[in-house]
N, CA, C and O atoms as a DFTB+ gen file, in Angstrom:
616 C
 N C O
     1  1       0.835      -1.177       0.000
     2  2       0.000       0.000       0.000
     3  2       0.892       1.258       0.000
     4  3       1.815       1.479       0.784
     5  1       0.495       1.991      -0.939
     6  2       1.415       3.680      -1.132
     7  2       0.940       4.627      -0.014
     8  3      -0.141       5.208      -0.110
     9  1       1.695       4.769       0.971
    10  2       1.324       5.610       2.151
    11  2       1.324       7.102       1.128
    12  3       1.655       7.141      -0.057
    13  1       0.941       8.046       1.818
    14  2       0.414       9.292       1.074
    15  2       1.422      10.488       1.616
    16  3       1.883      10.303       2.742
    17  1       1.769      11.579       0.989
    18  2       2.997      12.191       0.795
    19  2       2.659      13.646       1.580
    20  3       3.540      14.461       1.855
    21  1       1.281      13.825       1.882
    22  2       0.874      14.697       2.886
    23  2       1.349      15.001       3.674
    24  3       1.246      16.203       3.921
    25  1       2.000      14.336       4.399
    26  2       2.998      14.401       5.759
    27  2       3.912      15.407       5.185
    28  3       4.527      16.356       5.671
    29  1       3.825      14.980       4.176
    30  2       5.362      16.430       3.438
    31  2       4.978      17.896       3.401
    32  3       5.723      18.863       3.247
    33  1       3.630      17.865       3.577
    34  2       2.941      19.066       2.435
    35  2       3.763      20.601       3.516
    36  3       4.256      21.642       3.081
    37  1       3.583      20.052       5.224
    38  2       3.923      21.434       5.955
    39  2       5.341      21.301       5.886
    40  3       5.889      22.284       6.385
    41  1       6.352      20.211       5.333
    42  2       7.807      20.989       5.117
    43  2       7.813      21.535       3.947
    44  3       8.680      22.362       3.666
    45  1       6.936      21.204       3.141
    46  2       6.907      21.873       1.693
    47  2       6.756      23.378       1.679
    48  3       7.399      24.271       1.127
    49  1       5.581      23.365       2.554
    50  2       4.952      25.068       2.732
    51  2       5.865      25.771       3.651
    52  3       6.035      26.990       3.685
    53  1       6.301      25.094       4.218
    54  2       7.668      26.049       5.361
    55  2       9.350      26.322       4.373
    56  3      10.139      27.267       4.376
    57  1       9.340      25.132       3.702
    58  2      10.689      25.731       2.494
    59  2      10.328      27.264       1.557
    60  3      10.936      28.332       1.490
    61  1       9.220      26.833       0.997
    62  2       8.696      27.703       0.304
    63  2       8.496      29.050       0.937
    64  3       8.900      30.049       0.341
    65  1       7.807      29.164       2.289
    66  2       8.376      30.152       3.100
    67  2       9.523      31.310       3.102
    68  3       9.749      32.513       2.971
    69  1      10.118      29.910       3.375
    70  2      11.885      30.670       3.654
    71  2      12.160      31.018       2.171
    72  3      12.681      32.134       2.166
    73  1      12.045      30.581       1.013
    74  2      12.823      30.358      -0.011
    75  2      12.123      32.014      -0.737
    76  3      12.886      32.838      -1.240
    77  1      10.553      32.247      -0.651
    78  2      10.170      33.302      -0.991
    79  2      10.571      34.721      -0.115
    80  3      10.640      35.823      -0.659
    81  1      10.806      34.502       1.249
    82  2      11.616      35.852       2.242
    83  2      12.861      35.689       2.066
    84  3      13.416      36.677       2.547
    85  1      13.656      34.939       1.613
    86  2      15.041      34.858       0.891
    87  2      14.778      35.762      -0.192
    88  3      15.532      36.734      -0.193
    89  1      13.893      35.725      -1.153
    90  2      13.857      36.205      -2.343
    91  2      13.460      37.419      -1.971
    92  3      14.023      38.240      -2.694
    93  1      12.872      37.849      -1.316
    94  2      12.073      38.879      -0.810
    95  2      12.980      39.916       0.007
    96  3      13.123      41.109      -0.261
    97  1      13.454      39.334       0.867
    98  2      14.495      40.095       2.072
    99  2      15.800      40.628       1.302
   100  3      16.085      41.743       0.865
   101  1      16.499      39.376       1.306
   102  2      17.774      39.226       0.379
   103  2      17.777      39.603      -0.775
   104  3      18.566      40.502      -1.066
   105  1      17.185      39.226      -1.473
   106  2      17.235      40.037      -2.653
   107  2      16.544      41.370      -3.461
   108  3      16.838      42.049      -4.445
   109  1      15.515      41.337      -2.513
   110  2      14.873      42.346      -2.897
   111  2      13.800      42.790      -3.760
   112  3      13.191      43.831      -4.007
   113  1      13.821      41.314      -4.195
   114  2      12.210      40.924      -5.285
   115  2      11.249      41.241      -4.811
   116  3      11.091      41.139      -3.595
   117  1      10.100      41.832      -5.805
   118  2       8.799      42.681      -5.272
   119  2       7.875      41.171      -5.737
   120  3       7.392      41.050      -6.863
   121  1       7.771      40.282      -4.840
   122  2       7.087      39.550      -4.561
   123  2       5.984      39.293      -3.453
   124  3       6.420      39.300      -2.302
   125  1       4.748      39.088      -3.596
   126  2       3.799      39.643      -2.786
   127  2       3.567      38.013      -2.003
   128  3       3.316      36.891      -2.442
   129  1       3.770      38.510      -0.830
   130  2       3.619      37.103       0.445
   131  2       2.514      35.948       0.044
   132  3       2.697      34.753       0.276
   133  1       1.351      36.479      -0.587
   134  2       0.823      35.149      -0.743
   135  2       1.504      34.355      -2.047
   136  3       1.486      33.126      -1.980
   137  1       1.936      34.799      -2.901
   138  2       2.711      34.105      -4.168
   139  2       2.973      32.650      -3.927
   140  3       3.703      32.296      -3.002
   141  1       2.501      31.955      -4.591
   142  2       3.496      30.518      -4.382
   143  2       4.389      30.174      -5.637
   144  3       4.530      30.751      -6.715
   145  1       4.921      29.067      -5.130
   146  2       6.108      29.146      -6.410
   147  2       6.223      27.264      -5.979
   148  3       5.517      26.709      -5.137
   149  1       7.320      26.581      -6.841
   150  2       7.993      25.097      -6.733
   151  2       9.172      25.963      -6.354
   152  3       9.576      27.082      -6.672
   153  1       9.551      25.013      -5.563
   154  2      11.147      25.028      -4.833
   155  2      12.210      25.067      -6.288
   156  3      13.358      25.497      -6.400
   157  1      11.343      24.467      -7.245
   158  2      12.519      24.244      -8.608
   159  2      12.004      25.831      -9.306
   160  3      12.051      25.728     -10.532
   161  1      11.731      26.650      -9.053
   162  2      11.600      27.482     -10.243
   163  2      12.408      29.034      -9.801
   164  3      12.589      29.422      -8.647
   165  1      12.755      29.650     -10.883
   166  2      14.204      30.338     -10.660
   167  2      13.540      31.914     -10.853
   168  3      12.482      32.190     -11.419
   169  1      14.346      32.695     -10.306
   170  2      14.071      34.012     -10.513
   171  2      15.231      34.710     -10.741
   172  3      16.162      34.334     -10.029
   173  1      15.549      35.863     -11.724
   174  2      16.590      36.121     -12.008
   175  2      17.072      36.797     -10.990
   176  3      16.157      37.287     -10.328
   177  1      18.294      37.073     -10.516
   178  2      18.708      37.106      -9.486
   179  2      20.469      38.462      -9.832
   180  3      21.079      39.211      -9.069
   181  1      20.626      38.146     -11.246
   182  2      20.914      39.063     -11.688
   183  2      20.491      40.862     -11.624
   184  3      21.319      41.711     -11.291
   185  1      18.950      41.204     -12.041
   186  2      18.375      42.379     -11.617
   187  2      17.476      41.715     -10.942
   188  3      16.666      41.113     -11.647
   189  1      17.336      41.614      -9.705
   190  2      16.205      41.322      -8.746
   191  2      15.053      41.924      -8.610
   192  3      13.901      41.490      -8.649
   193  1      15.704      43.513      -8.362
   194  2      14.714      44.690      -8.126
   195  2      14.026      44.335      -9.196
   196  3      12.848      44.565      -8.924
   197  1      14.097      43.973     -10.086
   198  2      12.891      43.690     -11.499
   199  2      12.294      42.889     -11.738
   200  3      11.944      42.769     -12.912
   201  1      11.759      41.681     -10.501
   202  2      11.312      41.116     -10.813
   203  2       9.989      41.054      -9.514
   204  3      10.100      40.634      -8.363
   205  1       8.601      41.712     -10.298
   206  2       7.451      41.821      -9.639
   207  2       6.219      40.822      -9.991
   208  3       5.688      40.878     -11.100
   209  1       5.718      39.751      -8.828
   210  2       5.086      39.360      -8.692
   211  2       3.892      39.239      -7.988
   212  3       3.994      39.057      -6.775
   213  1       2.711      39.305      -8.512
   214  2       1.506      39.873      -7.621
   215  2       0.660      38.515      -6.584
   216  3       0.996      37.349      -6.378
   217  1      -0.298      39.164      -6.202
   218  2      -0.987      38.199      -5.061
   219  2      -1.546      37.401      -5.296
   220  3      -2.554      37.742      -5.913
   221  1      -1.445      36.076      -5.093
   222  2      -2.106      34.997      -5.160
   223  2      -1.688      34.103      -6.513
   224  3      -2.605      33.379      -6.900
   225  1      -0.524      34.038      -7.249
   226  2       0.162      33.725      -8.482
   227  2       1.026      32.343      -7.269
   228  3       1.366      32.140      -6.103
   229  1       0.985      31.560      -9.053
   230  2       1.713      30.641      -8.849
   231  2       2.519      30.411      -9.381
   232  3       2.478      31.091     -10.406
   233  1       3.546      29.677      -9.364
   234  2       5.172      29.721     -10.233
   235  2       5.181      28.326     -10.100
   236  3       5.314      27.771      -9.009
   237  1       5.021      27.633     -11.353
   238  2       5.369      26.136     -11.352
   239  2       6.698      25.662     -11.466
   240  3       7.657      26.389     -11.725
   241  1       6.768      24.139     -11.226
   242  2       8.625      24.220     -11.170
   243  2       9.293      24.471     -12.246
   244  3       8.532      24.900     -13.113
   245  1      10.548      24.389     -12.648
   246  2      11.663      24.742     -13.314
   247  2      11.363      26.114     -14.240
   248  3      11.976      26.447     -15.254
   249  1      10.132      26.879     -13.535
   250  2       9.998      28.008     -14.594
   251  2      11.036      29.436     -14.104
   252  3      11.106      29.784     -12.925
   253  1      11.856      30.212     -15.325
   254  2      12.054      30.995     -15.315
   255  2      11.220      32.253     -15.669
   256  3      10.287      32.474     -16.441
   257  1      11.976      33.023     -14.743
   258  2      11.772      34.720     -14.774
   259  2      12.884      35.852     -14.781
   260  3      13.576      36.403     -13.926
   261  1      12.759      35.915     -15.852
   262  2      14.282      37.532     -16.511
   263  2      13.847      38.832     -16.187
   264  3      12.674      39.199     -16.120
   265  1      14.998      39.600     -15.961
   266  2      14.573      40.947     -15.728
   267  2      16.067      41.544     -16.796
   268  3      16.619      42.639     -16.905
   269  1      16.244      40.492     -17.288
   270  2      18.047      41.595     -17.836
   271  2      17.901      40.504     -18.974
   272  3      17.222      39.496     -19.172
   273  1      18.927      41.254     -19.643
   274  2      19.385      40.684     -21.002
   275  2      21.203      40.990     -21.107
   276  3      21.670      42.120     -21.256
   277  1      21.785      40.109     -21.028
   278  2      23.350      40.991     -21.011
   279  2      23.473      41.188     -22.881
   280  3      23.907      42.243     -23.344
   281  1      23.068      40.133     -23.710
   282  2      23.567      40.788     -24.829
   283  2      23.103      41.800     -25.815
   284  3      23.421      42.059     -26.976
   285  1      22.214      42.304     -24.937
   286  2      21.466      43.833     -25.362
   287  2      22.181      44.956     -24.460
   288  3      22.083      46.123     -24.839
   289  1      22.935      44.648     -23.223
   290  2      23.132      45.752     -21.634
   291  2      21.689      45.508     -21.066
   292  3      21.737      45.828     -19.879
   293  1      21.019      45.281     -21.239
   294  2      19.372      45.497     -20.629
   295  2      19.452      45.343     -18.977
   296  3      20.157      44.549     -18.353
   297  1      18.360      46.509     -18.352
   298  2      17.853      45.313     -17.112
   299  2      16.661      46.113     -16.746
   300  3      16.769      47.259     -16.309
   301  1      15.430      45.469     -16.934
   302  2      14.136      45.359     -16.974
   303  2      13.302      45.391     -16.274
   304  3      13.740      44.888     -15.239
   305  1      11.851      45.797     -16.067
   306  2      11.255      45.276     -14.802
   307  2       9.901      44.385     -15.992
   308  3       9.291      44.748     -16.998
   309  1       9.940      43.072     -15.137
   310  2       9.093      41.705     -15.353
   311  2       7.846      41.747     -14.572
   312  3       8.339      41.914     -13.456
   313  1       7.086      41.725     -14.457
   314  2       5.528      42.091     -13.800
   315  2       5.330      40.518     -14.341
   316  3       5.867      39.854     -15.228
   317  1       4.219      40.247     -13.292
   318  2       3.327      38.981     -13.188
   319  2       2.216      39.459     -12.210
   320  3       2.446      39.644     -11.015
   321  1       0.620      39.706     -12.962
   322  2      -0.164      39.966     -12.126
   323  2      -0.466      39.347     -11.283
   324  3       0.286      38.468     -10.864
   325  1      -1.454      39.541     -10.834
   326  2      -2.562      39.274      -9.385
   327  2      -3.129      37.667     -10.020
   328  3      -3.366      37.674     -11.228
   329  1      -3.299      36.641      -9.451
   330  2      -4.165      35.764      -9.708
   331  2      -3.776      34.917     -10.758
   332  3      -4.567      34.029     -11.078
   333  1      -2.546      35.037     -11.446
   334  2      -1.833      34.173     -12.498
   335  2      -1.469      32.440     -12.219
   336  3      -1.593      31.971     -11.088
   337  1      -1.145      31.838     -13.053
   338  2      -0.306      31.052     -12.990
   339  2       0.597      30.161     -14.191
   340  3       0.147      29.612     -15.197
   341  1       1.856      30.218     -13.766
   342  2       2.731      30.104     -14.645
   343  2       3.201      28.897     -14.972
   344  3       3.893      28.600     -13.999
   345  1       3.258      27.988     -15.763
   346  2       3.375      26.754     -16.240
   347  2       4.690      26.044     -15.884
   348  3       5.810      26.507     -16.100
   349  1       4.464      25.076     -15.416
   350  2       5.908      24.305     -15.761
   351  2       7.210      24.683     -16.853
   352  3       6.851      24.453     -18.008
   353  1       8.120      25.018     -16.797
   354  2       9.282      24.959     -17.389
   355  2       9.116      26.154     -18.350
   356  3       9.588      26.100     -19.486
   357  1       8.645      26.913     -18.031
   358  2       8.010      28.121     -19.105
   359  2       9.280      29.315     -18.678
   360  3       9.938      29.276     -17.638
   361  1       9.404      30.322     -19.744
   362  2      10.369      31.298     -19.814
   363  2       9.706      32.601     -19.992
   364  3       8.982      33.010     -20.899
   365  1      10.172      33.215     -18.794
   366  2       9.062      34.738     -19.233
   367  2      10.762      35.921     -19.388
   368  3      11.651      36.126     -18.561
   369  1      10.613      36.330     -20.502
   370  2      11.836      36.902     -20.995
   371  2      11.425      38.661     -20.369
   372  3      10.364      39.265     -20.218
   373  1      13.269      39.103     -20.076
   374  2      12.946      40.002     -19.447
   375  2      11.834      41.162     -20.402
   376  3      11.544      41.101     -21.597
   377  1      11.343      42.273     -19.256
   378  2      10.512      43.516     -19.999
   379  2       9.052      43.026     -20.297
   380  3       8.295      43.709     -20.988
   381  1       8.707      41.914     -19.796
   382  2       7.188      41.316     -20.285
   383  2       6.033      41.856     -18.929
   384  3       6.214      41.893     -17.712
   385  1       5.153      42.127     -19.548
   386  2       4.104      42.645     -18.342
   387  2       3.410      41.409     -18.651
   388  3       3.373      41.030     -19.822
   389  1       2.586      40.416     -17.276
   390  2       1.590      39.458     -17.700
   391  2       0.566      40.359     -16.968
   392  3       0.856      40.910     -15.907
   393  1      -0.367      40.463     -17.429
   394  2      -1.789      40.912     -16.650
   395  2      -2.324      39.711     -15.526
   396  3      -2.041      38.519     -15.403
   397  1      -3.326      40.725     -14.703
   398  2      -3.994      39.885     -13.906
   399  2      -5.057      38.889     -14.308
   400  3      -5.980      39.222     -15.052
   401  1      -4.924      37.590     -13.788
   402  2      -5.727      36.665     -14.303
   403  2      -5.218      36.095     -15.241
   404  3      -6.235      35.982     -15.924
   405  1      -4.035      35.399     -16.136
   406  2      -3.762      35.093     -16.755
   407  2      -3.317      33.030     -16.626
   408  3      -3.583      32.432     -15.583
   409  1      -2.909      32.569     -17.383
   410  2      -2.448      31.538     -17.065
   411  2      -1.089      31.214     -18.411
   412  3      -1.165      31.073     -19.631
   413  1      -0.577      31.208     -17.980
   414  2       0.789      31.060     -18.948
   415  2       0.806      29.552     -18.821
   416  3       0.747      29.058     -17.695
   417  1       0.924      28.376     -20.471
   418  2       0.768      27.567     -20.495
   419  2       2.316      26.975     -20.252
   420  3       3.258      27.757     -20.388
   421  1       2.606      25.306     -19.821
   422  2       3.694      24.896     -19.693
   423  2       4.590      24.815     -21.039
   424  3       4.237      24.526     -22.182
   425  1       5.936      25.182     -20.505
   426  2       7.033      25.163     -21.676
   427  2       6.915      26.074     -22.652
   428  3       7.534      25.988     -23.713
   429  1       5.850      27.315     -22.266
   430  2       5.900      28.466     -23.164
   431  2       6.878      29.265     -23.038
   432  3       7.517      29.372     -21.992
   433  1       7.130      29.986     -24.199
   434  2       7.885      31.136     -24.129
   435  2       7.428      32.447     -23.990
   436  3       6.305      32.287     -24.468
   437  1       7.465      33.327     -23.762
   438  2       6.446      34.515     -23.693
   439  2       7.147      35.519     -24.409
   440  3       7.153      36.361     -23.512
   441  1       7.497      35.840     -24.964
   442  2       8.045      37.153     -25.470
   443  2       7.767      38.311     -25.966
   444  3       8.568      39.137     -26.404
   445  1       6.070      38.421     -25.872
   446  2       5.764      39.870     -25.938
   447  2       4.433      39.632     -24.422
   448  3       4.064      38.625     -23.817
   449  1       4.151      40.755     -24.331
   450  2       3.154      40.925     -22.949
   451  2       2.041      40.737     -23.478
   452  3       1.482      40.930     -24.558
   453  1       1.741      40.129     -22.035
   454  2       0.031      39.223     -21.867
   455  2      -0.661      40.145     -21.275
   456  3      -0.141      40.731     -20.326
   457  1      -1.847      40.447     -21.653
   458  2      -3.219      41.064     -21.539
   459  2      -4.019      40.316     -20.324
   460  3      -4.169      39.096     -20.399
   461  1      -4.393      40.844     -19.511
   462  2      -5.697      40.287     -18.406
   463  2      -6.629      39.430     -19.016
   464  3      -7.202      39.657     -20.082
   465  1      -6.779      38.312     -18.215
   466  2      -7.761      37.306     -18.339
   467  2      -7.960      36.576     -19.928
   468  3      -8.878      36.347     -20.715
   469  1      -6.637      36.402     -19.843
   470  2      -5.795      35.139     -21.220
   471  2      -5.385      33.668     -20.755
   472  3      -5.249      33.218     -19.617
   473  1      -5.274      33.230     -21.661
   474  2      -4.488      31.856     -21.681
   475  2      -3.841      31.911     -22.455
   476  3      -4.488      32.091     -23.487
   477  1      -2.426      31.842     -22.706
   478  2      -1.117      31.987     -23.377
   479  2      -0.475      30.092     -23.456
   480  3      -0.455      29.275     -22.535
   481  1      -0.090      29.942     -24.708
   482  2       0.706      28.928     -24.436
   483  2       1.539      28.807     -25.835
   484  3       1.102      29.533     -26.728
   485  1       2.582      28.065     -26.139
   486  2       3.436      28.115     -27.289
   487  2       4.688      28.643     -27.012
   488  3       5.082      29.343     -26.079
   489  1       5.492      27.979     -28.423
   490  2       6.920      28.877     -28.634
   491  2       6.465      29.619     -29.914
   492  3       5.940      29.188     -30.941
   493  1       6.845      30.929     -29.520
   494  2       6.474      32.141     -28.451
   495  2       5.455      31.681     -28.233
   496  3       4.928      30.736     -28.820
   497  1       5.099      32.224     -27.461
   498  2       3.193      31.951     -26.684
   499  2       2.522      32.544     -27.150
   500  3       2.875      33.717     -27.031
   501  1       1.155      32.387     -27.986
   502  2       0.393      32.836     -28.546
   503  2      -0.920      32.972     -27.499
   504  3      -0.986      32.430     -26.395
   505  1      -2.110      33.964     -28.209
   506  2      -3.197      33.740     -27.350
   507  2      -4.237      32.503     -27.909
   508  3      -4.632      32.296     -29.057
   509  1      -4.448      31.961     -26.980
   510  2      -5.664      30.771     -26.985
   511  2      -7.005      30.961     -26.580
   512  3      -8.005      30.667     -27.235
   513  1      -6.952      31.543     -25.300
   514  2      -8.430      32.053     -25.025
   515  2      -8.374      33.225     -24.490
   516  3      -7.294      33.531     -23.984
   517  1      -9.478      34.202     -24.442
   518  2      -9.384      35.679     -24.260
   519  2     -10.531      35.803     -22.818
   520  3     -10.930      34.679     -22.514
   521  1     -10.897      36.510     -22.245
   522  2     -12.073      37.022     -21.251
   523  2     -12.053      35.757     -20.456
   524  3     -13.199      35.321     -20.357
   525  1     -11.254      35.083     -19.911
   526  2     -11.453      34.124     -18.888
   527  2     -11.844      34.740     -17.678
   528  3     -11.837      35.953     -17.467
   529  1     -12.202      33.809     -16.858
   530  2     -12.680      34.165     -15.100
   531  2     -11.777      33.071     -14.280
   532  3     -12.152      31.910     -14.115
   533  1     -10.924      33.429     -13.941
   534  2      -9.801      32.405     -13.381
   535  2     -10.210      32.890     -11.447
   536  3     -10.778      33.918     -11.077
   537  1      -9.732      31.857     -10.645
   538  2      -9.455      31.985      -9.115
   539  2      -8.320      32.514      -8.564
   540  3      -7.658      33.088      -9.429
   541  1      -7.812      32.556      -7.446
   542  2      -6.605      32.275      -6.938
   543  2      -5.560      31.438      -7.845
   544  3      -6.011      30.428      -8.387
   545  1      -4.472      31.705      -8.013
   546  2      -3.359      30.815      -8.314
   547  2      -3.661      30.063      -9.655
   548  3      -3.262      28.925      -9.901
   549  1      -4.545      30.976     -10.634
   550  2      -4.648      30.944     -11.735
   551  2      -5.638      29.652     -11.972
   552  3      -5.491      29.149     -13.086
   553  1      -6.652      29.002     -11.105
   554  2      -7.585      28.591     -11.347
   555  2      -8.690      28.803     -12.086
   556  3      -9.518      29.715     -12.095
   557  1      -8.582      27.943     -12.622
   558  2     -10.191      28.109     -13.602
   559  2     -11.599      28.305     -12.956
   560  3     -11.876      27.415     -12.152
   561  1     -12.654      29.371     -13.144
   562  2     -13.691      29.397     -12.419
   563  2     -14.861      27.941     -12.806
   564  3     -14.970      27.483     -13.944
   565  1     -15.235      27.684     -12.217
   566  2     -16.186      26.832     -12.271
   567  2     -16.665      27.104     -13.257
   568  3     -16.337      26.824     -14.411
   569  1     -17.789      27.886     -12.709
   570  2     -18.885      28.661     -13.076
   571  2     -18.887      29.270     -14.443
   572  3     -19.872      29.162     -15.173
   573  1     -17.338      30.183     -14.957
   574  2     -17.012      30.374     -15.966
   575  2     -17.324      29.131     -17.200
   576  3     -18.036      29.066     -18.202
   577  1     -16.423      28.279     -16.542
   578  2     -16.208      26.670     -17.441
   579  2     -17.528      26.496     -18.075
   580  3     -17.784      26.621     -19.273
   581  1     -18.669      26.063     -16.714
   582  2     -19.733      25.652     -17.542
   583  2     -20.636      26.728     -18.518
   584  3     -21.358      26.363     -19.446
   585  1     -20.371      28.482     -17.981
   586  2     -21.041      29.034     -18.801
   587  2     -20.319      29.016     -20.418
   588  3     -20.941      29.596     -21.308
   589  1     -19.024      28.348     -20.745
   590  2     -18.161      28.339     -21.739
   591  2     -18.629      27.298     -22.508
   592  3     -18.786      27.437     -23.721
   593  1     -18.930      26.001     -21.781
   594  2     -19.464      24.469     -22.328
   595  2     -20.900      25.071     -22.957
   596  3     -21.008      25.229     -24.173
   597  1     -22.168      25.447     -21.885
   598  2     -23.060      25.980     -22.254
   599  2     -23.041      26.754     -23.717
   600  3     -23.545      26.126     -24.648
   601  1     -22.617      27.785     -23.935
   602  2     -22.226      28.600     -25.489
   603  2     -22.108      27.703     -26.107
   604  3     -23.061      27.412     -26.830
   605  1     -20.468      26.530     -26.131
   606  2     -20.165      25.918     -27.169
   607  2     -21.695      24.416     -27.372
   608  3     -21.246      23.297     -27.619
   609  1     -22.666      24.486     -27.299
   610  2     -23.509      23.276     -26.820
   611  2     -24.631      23.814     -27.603
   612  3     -25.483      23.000     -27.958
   613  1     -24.799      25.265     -27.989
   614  2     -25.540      26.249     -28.943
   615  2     -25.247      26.324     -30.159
   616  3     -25.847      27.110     -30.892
């Protein structure tokens, strides 16, 4: 029998803790306390000060976030709204604004800025769906969903 991995979940949420007031304290990232993130996903650390993340966003693992470019001189400020969430292994290149409500799909690239209440996914990331109603941490609304099924059922 597979005992269940729960037992992990409060060292999980206490790394993540430390690892976001590391980012926060120490470095100086405008990251907003409820943010969650994977222990695997990176923030540039190069221009720190440039890298702003809003409330209630999620950062899946191995995803990057740029605020500089050295083979331009660049260094940028990176915005990630309110209520996002960012895909697995995805690259948000420095100077990109994502709006609030968004969901950046896994292994995308983003290279120009995302508009509020999108779904982005691709190399580069294109738009897929427009006027979403997302939750916390870039959840899909229920309610939205079925009024979406409903339309397509007409």
């Amino acid at each position: 029998m597979i005992k269940s991995l729960n037992k992990l979940r409060r060292i999980r949420v206490f790394l993540v803790g430390i690892k976001r007031h590391i980012l926060r304290k120490v470095w100086g990232m405008d990251i907003h306390p409820t943010t969650e993130m994977s222990l695997s996903a990176k923030f540039d650390r190069t221009h720190p000060k440039g890298i702003h993340v809003g409330a209630y966003s999620y950062v899946a693992f191995d995803a990057r976030i740029l605020a500089h470019d050295m083979t331009r001189n660049i260094k940028v400020h990176t915005r990630i709204g309110e209520n996002c969430f960012i895909g697995g292994q995805s690259l948000i290149l420095p100077g990109i604004t994502i709006g609030d409500q968004c969901i950046i799909g896994a292994g995308s690239i983003v290279t120009k800025s995302v508009p509020s209440n999108t779904i982005v996914a691709g190399n580069p990331a294109k738009v897929i769906r427009e006027n979403v109603k997302l939750l916390t941490y870039g959840r899909i609304d229920p309610e939205w969903e079925k009024s979406l099924k409903t339309e397509q059922d007409v």
